[in-house]
Coordinates of C-alpha atoms and ligand atoms in Angstrom, one line a residue:
X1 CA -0.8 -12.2 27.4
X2 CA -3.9 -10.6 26.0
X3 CA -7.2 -11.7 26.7
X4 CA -10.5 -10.7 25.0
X5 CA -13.9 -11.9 26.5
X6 CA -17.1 -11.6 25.2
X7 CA -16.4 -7.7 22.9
X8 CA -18.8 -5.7 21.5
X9 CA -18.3 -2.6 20.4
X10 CA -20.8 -0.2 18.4
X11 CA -20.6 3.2 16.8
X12 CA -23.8 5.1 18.0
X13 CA -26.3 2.5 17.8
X14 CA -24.8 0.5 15.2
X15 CA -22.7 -2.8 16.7
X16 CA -19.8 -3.8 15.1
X17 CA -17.9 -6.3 17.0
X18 CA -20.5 -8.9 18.3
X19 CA -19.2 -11.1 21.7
X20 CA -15.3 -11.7 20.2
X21 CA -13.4 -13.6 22.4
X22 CA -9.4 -13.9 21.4
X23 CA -6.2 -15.0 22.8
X24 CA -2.6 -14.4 22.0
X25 CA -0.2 -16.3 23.9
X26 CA 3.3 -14.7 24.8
X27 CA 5.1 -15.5 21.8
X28 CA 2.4 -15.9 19.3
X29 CA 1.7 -14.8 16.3
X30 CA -1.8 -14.6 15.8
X31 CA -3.7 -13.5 12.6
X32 CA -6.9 -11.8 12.4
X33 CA -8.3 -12.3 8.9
X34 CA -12.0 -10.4 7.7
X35 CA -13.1 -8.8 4.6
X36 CA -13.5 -4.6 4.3
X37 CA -15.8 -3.8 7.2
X38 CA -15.5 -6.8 9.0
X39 CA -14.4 -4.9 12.2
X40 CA -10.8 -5.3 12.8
X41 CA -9.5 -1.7 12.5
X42 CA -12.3 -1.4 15.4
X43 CA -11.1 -4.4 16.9
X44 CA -7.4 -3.1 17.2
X45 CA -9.0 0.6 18.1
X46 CA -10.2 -1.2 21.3
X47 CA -7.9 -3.1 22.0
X48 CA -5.6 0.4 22.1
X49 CA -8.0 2.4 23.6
X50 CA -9.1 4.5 21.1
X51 CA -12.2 3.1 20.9
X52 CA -14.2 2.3 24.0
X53 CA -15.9 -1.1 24.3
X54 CA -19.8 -1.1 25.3
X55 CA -19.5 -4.9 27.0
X56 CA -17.2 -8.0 27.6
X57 CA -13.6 -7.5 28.8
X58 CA -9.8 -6.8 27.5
X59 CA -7.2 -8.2 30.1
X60 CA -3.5 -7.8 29.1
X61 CA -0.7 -9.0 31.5
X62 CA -3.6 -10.4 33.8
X63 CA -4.7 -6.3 34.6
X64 CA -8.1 -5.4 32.5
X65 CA -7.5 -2.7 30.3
X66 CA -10.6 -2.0 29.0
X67 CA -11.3 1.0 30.8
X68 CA -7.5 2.3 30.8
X69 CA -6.4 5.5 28.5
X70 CA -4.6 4.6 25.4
X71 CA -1.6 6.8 26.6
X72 CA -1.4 4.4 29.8
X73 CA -2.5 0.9 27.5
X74 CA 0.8 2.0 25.4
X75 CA 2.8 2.2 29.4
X76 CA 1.4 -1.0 29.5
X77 CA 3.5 -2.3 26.9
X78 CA 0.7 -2.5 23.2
X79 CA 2.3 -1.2 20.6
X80 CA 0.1 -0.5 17.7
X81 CA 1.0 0.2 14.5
X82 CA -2.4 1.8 12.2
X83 CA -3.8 1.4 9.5
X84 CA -2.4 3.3 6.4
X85 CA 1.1 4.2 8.2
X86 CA 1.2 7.4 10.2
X87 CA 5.0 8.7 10.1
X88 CA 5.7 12.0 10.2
X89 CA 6.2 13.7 6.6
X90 CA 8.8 16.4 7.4
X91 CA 11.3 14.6 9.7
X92 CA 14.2 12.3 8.5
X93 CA 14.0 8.5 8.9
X94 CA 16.4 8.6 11.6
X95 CA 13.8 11.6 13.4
X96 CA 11.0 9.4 13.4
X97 CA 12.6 6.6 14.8
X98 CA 14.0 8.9 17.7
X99 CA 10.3 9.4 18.4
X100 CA 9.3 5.9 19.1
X101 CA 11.7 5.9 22.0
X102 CA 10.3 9.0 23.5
X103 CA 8.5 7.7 26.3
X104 CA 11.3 5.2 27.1
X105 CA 13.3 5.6 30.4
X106 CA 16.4 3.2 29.9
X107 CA 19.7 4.4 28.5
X108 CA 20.7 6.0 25.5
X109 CA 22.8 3.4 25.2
X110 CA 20.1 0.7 25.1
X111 CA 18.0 2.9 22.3
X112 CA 21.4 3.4 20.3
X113 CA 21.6 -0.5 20.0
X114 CA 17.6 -0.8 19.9
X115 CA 18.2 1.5 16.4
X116 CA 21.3 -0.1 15.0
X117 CA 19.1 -3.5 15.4
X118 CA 16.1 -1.9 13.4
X119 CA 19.1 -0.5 10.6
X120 CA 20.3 -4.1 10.4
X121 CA 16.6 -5.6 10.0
X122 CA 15.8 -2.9 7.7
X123 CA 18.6 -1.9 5.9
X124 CA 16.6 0.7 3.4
X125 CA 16.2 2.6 6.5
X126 CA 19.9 2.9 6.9
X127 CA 20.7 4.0 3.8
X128 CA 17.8 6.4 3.8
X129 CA 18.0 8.2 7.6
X130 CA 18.6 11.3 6.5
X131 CA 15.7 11.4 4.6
X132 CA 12.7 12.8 4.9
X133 CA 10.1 9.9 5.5
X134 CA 7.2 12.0 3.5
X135 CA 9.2 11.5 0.6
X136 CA 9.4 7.7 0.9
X137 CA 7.4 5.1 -1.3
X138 CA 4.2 3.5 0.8
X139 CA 6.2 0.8 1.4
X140 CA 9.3 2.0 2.9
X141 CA 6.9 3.9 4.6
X142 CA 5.0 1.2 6.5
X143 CA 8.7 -0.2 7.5
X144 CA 9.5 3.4 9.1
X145 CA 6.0 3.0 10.9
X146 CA 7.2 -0.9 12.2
X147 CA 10.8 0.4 13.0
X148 CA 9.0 3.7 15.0
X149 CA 7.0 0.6 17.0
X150 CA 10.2 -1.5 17.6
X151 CA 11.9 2.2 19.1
X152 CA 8.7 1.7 21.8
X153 CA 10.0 -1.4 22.7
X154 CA 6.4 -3.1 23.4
X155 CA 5.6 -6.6 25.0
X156 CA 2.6 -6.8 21.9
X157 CA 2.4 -5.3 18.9
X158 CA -0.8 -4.7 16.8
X159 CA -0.6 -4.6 13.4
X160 CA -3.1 -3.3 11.5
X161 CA -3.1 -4.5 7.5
X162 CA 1.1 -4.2 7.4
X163 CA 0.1 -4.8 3.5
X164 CA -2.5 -3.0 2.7
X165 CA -1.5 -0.8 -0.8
X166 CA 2.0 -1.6 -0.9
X167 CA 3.8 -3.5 -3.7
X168 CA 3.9 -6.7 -3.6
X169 CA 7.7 -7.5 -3.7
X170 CA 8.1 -4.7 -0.6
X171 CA 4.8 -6.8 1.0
X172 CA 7.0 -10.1 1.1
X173 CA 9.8 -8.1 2.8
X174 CA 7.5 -6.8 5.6
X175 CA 6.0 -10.0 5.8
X176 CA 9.7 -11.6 6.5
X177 CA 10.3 -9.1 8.8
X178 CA 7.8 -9.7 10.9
X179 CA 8.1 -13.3 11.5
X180 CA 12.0 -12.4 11.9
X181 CA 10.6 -10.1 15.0
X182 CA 8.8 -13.0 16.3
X183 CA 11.6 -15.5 16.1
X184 CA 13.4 -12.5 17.8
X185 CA 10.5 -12.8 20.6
X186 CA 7.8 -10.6 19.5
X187 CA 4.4 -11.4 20.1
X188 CA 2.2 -10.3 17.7
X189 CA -1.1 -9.8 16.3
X190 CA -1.6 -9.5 12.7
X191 CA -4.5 -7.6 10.9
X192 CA -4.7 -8.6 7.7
X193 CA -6.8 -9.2 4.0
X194 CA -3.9 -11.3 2.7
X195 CA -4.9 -14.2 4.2
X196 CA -2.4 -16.5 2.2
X197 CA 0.3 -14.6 3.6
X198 CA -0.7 -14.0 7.0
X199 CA -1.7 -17.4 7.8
X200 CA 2.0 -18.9 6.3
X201 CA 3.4 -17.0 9.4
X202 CA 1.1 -16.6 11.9
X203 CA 0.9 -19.9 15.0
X204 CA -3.0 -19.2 15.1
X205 CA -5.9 -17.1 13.3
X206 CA -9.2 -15.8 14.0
X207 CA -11.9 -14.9 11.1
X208 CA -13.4 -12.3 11.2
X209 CA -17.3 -12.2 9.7
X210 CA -19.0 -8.9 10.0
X211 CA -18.1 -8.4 13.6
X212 CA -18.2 -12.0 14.6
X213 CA -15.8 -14.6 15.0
X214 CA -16.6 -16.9 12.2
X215 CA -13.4 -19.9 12.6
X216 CA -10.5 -19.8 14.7
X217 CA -7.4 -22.8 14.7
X218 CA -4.2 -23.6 14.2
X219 CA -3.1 -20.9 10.8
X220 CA -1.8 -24.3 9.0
X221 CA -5.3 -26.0 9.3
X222 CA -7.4 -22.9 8.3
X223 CA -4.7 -22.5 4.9
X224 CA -6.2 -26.3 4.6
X225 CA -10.0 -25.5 5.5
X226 CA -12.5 -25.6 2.3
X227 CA -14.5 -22.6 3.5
X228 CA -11.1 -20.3 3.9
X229 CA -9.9 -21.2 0.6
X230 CA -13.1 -20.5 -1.1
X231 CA -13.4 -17.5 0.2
X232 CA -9.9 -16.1 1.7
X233 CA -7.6 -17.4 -0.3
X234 CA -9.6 -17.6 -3.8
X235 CA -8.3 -21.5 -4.8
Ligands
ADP1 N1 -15.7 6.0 13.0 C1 -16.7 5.2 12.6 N2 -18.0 5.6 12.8 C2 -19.0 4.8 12.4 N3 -18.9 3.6 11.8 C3 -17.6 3.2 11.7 C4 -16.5 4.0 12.1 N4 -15.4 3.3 11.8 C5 -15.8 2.1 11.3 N5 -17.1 2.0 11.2 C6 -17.9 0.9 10.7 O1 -17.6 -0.2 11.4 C7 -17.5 -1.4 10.6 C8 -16.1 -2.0 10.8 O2 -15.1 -1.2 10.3 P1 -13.6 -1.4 10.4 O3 -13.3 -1.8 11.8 O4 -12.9 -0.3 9.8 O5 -13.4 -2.8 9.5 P2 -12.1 -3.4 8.8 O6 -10.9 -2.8 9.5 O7 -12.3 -4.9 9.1 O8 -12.2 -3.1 7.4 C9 -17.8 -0.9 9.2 O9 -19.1 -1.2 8.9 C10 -17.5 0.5 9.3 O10 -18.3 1.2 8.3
MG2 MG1 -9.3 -1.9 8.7

């Protein structure tokens, strides 16, 4: 379904992303794990087009996309969710929802059910619609941001670090949710520091080393490799 050859990526002069190559597979979910800095906030910016790329190739659906706007790469079916969740403050749950359905051109009747389906897998955001999603804790929050990317209705989603400051009881419901949305039929690729947790649900993973892919497998053999325990999974 996506297809990344040979990547690189810089800001200014500097390079960040160094020849990645990366798969996902429709139905996949694959993990990207890396330290701070490693690149994969850049990686997912390119992948959106945000971020341009300065070599190698992005092919999604078998159409390169590299070169595409990230208004027509979203037409195209990526859905990415950012870093640090972006929901808008002053309107209700149920507004910001509304919102990720914007572009869509099927039937109310299809985004009615497409939002009773996102109140059933997140019932906090149910019994919270009316209010307003600024005033929400980080993690409720980051569920708003996946439910706004589920209103989109995308063939891939992106998720950048789904984890990252939230607590760690809300972390294992997000986590739950979105191996729920694969079984569901997502496909999915997962940015993430919790390695532990990413690579229990994730099919495959890719580590990311300071731009580079360092090891890539099965998710099950890499939560058995020496190297990613030592230094990923700290046991
Ligand atoms: N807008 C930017 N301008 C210049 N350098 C940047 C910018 N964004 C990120 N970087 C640099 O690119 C590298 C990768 O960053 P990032 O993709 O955010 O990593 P990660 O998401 O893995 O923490 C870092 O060295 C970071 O400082
Ligand atoms: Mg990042």
């Amino acid at each position: 379904m996506l297809k990344i050859e040979n990547l690189q990526v810089h800001y200014d002069k500097v390079q960040v992303i160094h020849d990645v190559s990366l798969e996902v597979n429709e139905g996949e979910i694959v993990t990207l794990i890396g330290s701070n800095g490693a690149g994969k906030t850049t990686l997912l910016r390119t992948i959106s087009g945000i971020k341009r790329a300065s070599g190698g190739s992005i092919t999604f659906m078998g159409e390169p996309i590299h070169q595409m706007t990230s208004h027509k790469i979203v037409e195209m079916g990526i859905g990415h969710v950012p870093e640090g969740r972006h929901v808008f403050p002053d309107m209700s749950v149920y507004e910001n929802l509304q919102m990720g359905a914007f572009r869509r051109k099927d039937s109310q009747a299809a985004i009615k059910k497409d939002l009773e389906h996102i109140f059933d897998l997140f019932p906090r955001l149910k019994e919270r619609s009316q209010q307003m999603a600024g005033t929400m804790s980080g993690g409720e929050q980051q569920m708003l941001a996946i439910g706004r990317a589920i209103m989109a209705k995308p063939k891939l989603f992106l998720f950048d670090e789904p984890s990252l400051g939230i607590a760690p009881i809300i972390v294992a419901e997000i986590f739950k949710m979105i191996k729920k949305m694969n079984e569901e039929g997502s496909t999915i690729l997962l940015v993430e520091q919790n390695a532990n947790a990413a690579l229990k649900i994730s099919d495959r993973a890719y580590i990311l080393e300071t731009g580079k892919i360092g090891l890539e497998g099965q998710s099950s053999d890499l939560l058995n490799d020496d190297r990613v325990r030592k230094i990923y999974l700290g046991f």
